[in-house]
Coordinates of C-alpha atoms in Angstrom, one line a residue:
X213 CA -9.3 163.4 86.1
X214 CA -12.4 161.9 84.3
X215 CA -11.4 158.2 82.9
X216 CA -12.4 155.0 83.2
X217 CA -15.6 153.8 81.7
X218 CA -16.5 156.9 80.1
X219 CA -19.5 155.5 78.1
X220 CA -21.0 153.5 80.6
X221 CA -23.5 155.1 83.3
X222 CA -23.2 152.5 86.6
X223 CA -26.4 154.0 88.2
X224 CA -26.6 150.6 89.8
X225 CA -30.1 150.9 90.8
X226 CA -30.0 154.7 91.8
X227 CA -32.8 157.2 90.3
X228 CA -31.8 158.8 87.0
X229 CA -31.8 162.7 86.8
X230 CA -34.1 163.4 84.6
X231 CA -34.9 167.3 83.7
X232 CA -32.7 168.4 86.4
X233 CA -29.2 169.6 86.9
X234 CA -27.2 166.5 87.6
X235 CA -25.0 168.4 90.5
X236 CA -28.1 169.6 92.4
X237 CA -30.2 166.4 92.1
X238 CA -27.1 163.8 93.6
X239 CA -25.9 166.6 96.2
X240 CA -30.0 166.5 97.3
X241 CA -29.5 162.8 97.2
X242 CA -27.0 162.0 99.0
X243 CA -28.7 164.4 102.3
X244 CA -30.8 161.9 102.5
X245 CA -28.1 158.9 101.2
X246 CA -25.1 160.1 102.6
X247 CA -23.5 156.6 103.1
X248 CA -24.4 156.2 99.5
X249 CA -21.1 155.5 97.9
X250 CA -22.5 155.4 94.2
X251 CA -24.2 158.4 94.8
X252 CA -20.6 160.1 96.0
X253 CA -18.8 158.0 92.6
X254 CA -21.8 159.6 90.4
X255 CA -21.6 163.2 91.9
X256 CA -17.8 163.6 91.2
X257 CA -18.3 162.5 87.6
X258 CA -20.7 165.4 87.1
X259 CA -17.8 167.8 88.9
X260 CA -15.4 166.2 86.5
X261 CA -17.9 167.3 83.6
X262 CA -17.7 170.6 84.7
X263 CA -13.9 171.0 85.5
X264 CA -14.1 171.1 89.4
X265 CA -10.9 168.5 89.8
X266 CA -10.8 169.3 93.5
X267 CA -14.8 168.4 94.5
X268 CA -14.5 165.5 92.2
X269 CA -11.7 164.4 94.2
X270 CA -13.5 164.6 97.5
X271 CA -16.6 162.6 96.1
X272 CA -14.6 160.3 94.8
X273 CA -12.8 160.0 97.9
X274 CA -15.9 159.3 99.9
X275 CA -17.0 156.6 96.5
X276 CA -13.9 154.6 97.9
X277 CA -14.0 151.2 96.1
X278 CA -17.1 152.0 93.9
X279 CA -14.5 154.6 92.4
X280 CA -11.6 151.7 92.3
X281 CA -14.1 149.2 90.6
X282 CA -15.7 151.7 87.8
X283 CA -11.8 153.4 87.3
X284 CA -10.0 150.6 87.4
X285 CA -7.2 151.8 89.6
X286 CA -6.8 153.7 93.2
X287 CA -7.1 157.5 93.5
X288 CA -3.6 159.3 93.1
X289 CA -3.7 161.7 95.9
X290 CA -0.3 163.4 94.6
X291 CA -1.0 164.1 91.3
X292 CA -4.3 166.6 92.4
X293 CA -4.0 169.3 90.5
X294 CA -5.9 171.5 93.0
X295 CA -6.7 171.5 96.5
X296 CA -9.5 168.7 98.1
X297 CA -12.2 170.5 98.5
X298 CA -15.1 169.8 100.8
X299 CA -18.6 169.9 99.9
X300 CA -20.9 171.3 102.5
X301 CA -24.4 170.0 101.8
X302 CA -27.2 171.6 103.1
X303 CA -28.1 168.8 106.1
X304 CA -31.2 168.1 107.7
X305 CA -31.7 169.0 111.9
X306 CA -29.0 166.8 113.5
X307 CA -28.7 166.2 117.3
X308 CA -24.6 167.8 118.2
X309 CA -23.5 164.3 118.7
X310 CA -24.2 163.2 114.9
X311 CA -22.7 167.0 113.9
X312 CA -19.5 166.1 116.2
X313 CA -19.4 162.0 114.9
X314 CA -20.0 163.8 110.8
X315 CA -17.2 166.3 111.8
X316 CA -14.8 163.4 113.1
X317 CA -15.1 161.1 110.3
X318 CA -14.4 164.3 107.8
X319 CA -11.6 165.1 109.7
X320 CA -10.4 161.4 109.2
X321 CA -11.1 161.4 105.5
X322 CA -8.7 164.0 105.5
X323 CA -6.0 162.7 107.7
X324 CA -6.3 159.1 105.8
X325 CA -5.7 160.7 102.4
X326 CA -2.4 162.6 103.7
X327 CA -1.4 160.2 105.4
X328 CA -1.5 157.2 102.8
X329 CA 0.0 159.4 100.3
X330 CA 2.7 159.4 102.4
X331 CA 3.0 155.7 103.0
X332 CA 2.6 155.2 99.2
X333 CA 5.0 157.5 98.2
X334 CA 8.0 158.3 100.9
X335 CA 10.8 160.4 99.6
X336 CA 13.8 161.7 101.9
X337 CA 12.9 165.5 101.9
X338 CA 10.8 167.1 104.6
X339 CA 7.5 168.2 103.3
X340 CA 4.6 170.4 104.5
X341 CA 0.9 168.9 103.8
X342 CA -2.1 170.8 103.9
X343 CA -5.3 169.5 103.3
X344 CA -8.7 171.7 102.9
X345 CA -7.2 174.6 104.5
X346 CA -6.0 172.5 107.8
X347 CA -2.4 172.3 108.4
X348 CA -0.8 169.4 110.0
X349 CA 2.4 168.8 111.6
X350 CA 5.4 168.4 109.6
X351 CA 5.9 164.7 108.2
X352 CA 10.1 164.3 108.1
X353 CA 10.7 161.0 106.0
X354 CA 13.7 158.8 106.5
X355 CA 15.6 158.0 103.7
X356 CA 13.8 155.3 101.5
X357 CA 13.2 154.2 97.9
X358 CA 10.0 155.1 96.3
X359 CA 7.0 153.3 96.9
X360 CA 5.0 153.2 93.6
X361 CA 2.0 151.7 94.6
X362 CA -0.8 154.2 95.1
X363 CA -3.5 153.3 98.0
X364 CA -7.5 154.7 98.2
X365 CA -8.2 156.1 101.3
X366 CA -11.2 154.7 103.4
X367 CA -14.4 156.6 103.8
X368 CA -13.4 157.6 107.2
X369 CA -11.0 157.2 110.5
X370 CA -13.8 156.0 112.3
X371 CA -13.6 152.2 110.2
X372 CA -9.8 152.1 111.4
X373 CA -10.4 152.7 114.7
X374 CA -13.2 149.8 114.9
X375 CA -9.3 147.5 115.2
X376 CA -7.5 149.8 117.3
X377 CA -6.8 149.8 120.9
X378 CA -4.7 152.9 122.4
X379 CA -2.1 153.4 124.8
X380 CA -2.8 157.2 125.6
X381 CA 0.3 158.9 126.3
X382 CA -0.3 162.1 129.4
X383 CA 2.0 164.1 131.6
X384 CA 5.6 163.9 131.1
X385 CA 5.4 161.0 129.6
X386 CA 8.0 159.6 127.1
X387 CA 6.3 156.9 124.8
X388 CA 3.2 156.2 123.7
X389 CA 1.6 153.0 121.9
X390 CA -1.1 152.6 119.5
X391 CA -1.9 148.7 119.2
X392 CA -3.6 147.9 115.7
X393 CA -5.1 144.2 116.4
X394 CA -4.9 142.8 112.5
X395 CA -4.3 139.3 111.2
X396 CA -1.7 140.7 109.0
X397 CA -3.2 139.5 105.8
X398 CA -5.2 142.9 104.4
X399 CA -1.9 145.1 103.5
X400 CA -3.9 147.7 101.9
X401 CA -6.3 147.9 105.4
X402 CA -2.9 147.9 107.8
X403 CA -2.2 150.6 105.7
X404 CA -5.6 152.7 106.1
X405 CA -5.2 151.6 110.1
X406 CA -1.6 152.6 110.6
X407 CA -2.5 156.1 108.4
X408 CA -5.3 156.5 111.1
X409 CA -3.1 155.7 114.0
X410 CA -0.7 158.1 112.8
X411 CA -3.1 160.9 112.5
X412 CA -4.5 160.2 116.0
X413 CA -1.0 161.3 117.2
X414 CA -0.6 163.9 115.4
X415 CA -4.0 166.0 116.4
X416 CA -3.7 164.5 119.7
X417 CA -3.5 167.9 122.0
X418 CA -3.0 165.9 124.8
X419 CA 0.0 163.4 123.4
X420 CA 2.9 165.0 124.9
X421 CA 4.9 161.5 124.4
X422 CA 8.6 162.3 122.8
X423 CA 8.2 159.2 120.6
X424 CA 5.2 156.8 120.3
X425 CA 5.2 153.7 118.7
X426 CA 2.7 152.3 115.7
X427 CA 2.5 148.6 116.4
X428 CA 0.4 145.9 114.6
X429 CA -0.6 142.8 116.9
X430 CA -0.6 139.6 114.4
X431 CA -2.8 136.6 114.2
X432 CA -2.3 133.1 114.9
X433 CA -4.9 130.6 113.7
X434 CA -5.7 127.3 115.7
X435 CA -8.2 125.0 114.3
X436 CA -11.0 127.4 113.0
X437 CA -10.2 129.8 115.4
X438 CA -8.0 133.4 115.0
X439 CA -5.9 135.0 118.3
X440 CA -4.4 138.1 118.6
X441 CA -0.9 137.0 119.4
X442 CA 0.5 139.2 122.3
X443 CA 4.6 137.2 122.4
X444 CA 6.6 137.4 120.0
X445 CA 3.6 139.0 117.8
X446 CA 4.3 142.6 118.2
X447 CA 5.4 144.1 114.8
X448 CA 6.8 148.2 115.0
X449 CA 5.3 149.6 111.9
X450 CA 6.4 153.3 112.6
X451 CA 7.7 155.2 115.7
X452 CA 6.9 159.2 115.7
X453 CA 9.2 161.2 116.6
X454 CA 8.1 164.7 118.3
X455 CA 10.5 166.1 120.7
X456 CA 9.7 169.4 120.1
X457 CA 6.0 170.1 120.4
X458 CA 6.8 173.4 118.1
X459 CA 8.8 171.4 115.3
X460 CA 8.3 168.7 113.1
X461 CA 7.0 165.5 113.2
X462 CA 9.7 162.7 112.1
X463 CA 7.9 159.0 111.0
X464 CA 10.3 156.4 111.4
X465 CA 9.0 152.9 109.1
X466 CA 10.3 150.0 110.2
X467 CA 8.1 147.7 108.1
X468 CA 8.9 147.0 104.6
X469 CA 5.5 145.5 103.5
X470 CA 3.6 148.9 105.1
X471 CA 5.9 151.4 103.3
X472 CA 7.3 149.3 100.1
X473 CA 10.8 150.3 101.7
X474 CA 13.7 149.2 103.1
X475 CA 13.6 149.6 106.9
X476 CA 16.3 150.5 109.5
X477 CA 16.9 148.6 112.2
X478 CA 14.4 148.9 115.0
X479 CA 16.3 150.5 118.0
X480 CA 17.2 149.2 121.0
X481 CA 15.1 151.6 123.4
X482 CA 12.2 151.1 121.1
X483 CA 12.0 147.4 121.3
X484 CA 12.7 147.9 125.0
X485 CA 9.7 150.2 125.5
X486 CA 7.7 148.2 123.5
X487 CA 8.3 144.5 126.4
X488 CA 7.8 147.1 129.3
X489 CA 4.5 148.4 127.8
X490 CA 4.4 144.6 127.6
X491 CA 4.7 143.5 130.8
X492 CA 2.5 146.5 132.4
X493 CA -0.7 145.3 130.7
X494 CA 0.3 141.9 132.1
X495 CA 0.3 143.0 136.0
X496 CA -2.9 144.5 135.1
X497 CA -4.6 141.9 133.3
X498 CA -3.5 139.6 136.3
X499 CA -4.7 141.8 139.5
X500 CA -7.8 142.8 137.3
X501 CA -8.5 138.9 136.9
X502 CA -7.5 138.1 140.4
X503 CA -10.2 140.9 141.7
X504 CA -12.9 139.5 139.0
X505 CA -12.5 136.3 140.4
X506 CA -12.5 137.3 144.3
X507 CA -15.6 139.4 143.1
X508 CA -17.2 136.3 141.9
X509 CA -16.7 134.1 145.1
X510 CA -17.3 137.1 147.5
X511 CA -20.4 139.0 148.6
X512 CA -18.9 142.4 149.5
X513 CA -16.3 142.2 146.5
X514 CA -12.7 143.2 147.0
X515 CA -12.2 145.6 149.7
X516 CA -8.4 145.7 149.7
X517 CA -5.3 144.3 147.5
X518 CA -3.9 141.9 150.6
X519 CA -7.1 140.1 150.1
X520 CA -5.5 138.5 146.8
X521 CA -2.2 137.3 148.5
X522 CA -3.2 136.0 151.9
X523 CA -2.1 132.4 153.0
X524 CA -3.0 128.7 151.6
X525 CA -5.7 128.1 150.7
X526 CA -6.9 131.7 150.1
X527 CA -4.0 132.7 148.1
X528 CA -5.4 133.6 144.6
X529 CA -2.1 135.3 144.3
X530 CA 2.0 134.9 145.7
X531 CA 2.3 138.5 145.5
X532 CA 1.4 141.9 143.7
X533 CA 3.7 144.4 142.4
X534 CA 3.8 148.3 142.9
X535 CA 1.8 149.0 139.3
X536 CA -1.0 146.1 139.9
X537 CA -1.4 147.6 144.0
X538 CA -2.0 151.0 142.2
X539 CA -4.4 149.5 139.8
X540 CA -6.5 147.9 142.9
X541 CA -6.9 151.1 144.5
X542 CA -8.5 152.6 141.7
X543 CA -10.8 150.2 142.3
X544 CA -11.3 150.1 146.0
X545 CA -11.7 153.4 146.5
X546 CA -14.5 153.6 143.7
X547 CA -12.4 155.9 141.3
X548 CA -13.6 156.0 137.8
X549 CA -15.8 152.5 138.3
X550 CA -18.6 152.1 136.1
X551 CA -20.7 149.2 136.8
X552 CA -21.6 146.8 133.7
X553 CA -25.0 146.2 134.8
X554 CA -27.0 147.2 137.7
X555 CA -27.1 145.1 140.7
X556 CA -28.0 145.2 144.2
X557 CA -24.6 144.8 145.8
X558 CA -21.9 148.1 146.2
X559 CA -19.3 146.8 143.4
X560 CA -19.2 145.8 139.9
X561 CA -21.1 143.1 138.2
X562 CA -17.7 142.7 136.5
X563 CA -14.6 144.5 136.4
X564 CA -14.2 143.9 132.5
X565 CA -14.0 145.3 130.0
X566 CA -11.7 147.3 131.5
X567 CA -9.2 150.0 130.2
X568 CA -5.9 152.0 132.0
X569 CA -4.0 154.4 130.7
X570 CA -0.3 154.7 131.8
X571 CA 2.6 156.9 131.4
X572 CA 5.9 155.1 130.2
X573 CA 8.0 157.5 131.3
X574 CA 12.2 157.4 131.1
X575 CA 14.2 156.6 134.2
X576 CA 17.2 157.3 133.5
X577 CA 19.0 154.2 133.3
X578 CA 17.9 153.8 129.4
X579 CA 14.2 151.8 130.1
X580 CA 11.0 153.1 130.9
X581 CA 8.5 152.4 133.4
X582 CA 5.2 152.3 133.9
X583 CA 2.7 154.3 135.8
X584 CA -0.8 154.5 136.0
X585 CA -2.5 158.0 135.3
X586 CA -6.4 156.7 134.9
X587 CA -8.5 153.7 135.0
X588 CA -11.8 152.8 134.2
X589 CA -13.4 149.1 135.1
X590 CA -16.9 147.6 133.5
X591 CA -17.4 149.8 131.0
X592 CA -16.9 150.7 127.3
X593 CA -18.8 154.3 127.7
X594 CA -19.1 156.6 125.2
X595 CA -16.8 159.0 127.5
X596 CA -14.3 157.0 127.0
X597 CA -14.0 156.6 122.7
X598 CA -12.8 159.8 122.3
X599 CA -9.2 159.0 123.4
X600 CA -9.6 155.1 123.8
X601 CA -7.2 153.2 125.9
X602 CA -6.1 149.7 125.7
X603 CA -9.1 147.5 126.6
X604 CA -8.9 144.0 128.0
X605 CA -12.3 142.5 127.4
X606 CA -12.2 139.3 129.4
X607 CA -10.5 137.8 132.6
X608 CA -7.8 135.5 132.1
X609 CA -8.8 132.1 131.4
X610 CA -7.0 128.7 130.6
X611 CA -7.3 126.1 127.5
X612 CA -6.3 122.7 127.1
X613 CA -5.8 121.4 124.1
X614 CA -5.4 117.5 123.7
X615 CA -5.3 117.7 119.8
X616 CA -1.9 119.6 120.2
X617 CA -0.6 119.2 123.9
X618 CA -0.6 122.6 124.2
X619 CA -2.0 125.0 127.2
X620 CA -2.5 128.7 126.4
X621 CA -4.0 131.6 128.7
X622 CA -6.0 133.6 126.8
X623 CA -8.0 136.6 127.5
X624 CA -11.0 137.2 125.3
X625 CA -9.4 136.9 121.5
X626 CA -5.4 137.6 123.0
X627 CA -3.4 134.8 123.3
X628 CA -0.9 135.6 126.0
X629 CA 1.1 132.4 126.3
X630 CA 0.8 128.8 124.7
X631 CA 3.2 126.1 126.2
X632 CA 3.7 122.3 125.4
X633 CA 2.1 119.9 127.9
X634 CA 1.9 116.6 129.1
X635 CA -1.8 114.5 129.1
X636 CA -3.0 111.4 129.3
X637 CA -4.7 110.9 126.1
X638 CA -8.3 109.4 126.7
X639 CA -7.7 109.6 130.6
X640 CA -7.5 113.5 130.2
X641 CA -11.4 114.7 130.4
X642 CA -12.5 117.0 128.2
X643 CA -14.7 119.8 129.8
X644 CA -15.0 122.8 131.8
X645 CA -13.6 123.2 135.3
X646 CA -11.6 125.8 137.5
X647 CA -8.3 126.1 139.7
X648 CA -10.0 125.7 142.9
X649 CA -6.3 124.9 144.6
X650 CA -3.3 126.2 144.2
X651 CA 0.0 125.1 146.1
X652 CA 3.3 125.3 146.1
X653 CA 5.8 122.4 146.7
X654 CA 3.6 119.6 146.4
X655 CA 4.0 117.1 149.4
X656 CA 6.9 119.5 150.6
X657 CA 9.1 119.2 147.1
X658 CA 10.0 121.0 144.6
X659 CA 11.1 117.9 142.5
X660 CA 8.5 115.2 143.5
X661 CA 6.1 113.6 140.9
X662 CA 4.5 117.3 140.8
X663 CA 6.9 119.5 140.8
X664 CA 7.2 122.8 142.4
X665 CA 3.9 123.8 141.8
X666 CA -0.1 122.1 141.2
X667 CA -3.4 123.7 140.6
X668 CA -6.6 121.6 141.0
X669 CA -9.2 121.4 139.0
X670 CA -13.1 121.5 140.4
X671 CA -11.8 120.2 143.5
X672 CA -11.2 116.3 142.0
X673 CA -7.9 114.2 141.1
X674 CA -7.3 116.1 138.0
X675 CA -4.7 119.1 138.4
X676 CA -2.0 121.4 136.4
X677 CA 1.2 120.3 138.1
X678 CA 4.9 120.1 137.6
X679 CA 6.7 117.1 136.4
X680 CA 9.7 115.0 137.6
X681 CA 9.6 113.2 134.1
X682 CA 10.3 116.2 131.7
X683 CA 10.4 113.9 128.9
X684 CA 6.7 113.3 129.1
X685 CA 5.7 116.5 128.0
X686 CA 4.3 116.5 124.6
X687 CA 3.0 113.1 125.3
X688 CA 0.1 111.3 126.7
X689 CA 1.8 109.5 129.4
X690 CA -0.3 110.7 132.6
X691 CA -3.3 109.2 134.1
X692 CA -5.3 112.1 133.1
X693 CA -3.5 115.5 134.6
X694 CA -1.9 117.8 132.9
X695 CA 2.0 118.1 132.9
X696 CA 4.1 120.7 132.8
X697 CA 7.6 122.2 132.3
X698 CA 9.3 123.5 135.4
X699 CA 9.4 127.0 134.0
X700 CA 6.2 127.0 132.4
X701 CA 4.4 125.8 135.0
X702 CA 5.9 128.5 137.8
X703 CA 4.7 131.2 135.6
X704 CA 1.5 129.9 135.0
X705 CA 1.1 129.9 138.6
X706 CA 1.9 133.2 139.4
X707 CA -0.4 134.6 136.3
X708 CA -3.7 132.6 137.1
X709 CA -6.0 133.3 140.2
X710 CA -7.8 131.4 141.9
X711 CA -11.4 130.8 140.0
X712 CA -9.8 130.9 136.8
X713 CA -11.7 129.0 134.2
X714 CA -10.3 125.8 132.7
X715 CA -11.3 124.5 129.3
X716 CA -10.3 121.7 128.3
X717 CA -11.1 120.9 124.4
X718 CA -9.5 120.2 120.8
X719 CA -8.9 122.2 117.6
X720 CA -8.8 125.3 119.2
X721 CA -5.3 126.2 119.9
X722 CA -2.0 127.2 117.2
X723 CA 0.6 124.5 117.6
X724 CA 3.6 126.9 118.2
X725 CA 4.9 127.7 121.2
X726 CA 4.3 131.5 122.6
X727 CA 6.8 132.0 125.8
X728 CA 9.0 135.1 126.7
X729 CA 12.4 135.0 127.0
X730 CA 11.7 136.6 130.5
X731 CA 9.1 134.6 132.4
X732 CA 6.3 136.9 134.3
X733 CA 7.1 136.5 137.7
X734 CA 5.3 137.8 141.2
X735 CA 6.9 138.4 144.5
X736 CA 6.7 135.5 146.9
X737 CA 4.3 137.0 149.5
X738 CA 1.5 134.5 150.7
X739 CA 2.7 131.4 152.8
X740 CA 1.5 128.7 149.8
X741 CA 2.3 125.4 151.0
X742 CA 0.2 122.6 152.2
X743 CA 2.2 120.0 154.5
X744 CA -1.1 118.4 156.2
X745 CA -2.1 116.9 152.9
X746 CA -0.7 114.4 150.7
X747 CA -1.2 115.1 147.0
X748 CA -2.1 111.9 144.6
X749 CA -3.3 113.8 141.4
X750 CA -3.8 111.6 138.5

C-alpha cells in the first residue's frame, strides 16, 4: 500500500529513531502522543516496510489528513487486502472514563470507515461488513450508480457528534431522527457526520424505531451571521430501515450530493414524520420559553401549566396543547430537573439548555404523533451524552431587522421563522426591549389600524401589531412600530411569551422569507382582550 512520497521522510519536527527499531520507538511514542497524527502517518509507513497492510491501514486511518497530504489521495477502504487491524499499545494508568471515551472513539473509527465506504461506493447487492472482528448489521443498498469518489474517515465518531443533536427513538416507537446542524458547504464532513449518525443507529440497543431518518439542518447567512435554518431547511439524507430487529438493515439515500447517486423520491410518510417531529420541538420550545420567562418575573417559579394561560394581562400564552402540558409537568413535579447553577430559590436558574426525548409513534391514520418519554431542563450533564437528545440551547427570542424589514424568532443559532415587516425607517428605534403586553383585538377589532393582534414593547408607544394597510409591509411607512401581516402576526402571537426579548438591530438577519405552509397555532384559552384601554401605538 506504500506510495506517495517514497523518498521523502516528513518527520515534521518529530524525533528521529535513531539506533532503535522504528515500530517500537513510534508505537512508544505515540503512548505518550496519541493525538499525534504524524506519529500515526510515520508508524504505518514502518508496517508498510514490513508487509503488515492491515496495521498500516489502521495508523493510517488514525494519520487522517496527514496521510491525504503526504499520499496525495484518500485511503481506499475497499481495496484492503486484509482485515483492519487494531493496535493495542501498552497505555499508561487511565481513570475508566478515559478507557470508556478511548474505547468509544475506536469503536467510531471503525463505524466511520464502514460506513463511508459505503457512501463512496453503493452497489445494489446486499453485503455483510465486518470490521476488526465486530459484525454490524446488514447494510441493504438501493439501487444506484457507482459512486467513485473515495472519502478518509475521521479520527473518530466523537468529532461528528460535536454537530449532531438526536431524536432518541424508545418504546414502541416508529421513527427516529438524527438532526446533523451543518451549513451544507463541507460535503466530505456531511459525509463523515451522516456515516456517524448512521452507525449510532445501528449499535443503538435501545433504538427500537422501524425507520429513522438522517436529516441535515442547512445554514442561512444574514449579514456576518450563520442560522441553522429549521423551515423549509430540513434536507433527508438517508432513512433506515429496520423492521425486523433480527434482519437487515436497509439505507435509503435520498441525497445525491451525500451518495454521488441518483435518489428516489422522498416518501410521503417520511416527509410527514419529518413536519410532526417538526412541530413537537415547537410546542416544546414555546411552553419551555413561556416557563423560562414566568421563572424570570416570578419568585416561586412555575408551580402549574394554567399559570401560562390565565386572563389579560397575565396571559403569556392563549392556550397549551396536550404534548407542551406533558412537558410542564415534568417540570413541576421536579422530574429529571437539573439546576444550571445553584441558587437559593426551589427551581431552576434556567430551564435551558434543555433536551426531551419523544416517541413518534404511528396512529393509524398514516401520521405519527408525538409523545414524550423523558425530559431533562438546565443541564448538558455528562449523563446525558451517551444517547443525546435534541437540545434547545436558548429561550425564544425576537429580532428586528430594519436593514431588511424582516422579523425572525430565533432560539440560540436556530432560525425558526423570518417574516417581512413594516417600520418606520428612522422613527423605528434600534435597541433592546421585551413584550411586556400582549392583546388581542386591539380597541375591540380585528381589522382596526392594529389588527387582530399587538405586543408592546418595554411598556412605551412602540409595539408588534397587525395592520389594516397590508401594502405597507416591506416599507417604512409607520411612525416607529413594527407592522405585520395578518397571518404572520397571529402566529407570532401565539409562539412568543410574555418577557420575550426584542432586538431590534441591522445586518443580522437572511432576507428570505422562512414561513410554514401550516401556521403554528395554540388553542384559544385565556380571555385576551383589553376593552378599558384605547391603543395609540406609533
Amino acid at each position: 500500500m506504500e506510495s506517495g512520497n517514497h523518498g521523502s521522510k516528513p518527520h515534521n519536527g518529530l524525533p528521529e529513531p535513531t539506533g532503535e527499531d522504528e515500530l517500537e520507538f513510534w508505537k512508544q511514542y505515540l503512548i505518550e502522543h496519541p493525538d499525534n497524527k504524524m506519529a500515526w502517518y510515520l508508524l504505518g509507513k514502518a508496517y508498510d516496510r514490513q508487509h503488515k497492510p492491515g496495521k498500516a491501514n489502521y495508523c493510517y486511518m488514525q494519520a487522517g489528513d496527514v496521510y491525504r497530504a503526504y499520499e496525495k489521495k484518500a485511503i481506499a477502504v475497499e481495496a484492503m487486502p486484509e482485515p483492519l487491524q487494531k493496535l493495542e499499545l501498552a497505555q499508561p494508568d487511565e481513570s475508566p472514563r478515559q478507557s470508556d471515551k478511548r474505547k468509544r472513539r475506536r469503536l467510531g473509527a471503525l463505524l466511520l470507515i464502514v460506513l463511508l465506504t459505503f457512501f463512496a461506493s453503493s452497489s445494489a447487492e446486499e453485503e455483510h461488513s465486518e470490521v476488526a472482528g465486530n459484525s454490524l448489521p446488514e447494510l441493504a443498498a438501493d439501487n444506484a450508480p457507482h459512486a467513485e469518489e473515495e472519502l478518509a474517515p475521521a479520527q473518530d465518531m466523537e468529532e461528528g457528534a460535536e454537530h449532531e443533536q438526536y431524536l432518541q427513538p424508545v418504546g414502541d416507537s416508529k421513527w427516529g431522527i438524527h438532526l446533523l446542524a451543518s451549513d451544507g458547504t463541507a460535503l466530505e464532513d456531511d459525509r463523515v457526520s451522516a456515516a456517524a449518525a448512521i452507525g449510532r443507529v445501528l449499535v443503538d440497543a435501545s433504538n427500537s424505531a422501524e425507520h429513522t431518518l438522517v436529516v441535515q439542518a442547512n445554514a442561512a447567512a444574514g449579514g456576518n451571521r450563520q442560522w441553522i435554518q429549521w423551515i423549509n431547511g430540513m434536507n433527508v439524507l438517508v432513512a433506515i430501515d429496520r423492521p425486523d430487529r433480527a434482519g437487515a438493515s436497509r439505507v435509503h439515500r435520498y441525497d445525491a450530493h451525500l451518495c454521488e447517486c441518483v435518489p428516489a423520491p422522498l416518501p410521503n410518510a417520511h416527509a410527514a414524520a419529518l413536519q410532526t417531529w417538526q412541530r413537537a420541538q415547537e410546542e416544546l420550545l414555546v411552553a419551555m420559553s413561556a416557563a423560562e420567562r414566568h421563572g424570570q418575573a416570578s419568585e416561586l417559579g412555575l408551580q402549574h401549566g394554567q399559570q401560562l394561560t390565565e386572563d389579560y394581562p397575565n396571559n403569556a400564552l392563549p392556550g397549551l396543547t396536550a404534548l407542551m402540558m406533558e412537558q410542564l409537568e415534568w417540570i413541576t413535579l421536579g422530574e429529571d430537573v437539573f439546576p444550571s447553577e445553584p441558587t437559593g430559590r426551589d427551581v431552576p436558574s434556567s430551564y435551558f439548555p434543555f433536551h426531551t426525548k419523544l416517541q413518534l409513534v404511528d396512529t393509524g391514520s398514516g401520521a405519527a404523533a408525538a409523545a414524550i418519554q423523558t425530559a431533562s431542563f438546565g443541564s448538558s450533564g455528562e449523563q446525558h451524552q451517551a444517547n443525546p437528545a435534541f437540545e434547545w440551547k436558548a429561550p425564544l427570542e425576537i429580532i428586528v431587522d430594519t436593514s431588511v424589514h424582516k422579523l425572525a424568532v430565533v432560539s440560540g443559532s436556530v432560525i425558526l421563522r423570518n417574516y417581512t415587516v413594516g417600520l418606520g425607517g428612522e422613527l423605528t428605534p434600534l435597541g433592546e426591549f421585551e413584550i411586556t403586553e400582549k392583546v388581542r383585538n386591539p380597541n375591540g377589532r380585528d381589522d382596526g389600524d392594529f389588527g387582530s393582534r399587538g405586543m408592546t414593547l418595554s411598556d412605551t408607544l412602540y409595539a408588534i401589531h397587525g395592520t389594516n394597510e397590508p401594502e405597507s409591509i416591506g416599507k417604512d411607512e409607520s411612525l416607529g412600530c413594527v407592522r405585520m401581516g395578518k397571518e404572520d402576526v397571529e402566529e407570532l402571537f401565539d409562539m412568543v411569551p410574555l418577557g420575550t426579548k426584542v432586538t431590534i438591530t441591522r445586518g443580522v438577519l437572511p432576507d428570505q422569507e422562512m414561513v410554514p405552509e401550516e401556521r403554528f397555532r395554540l388553542p384559544s384559552e385565556a380571555q385576551e382582550t383589553n376593552d378599558a384601554k384605547v391603543y395609540r401605538w406609533l
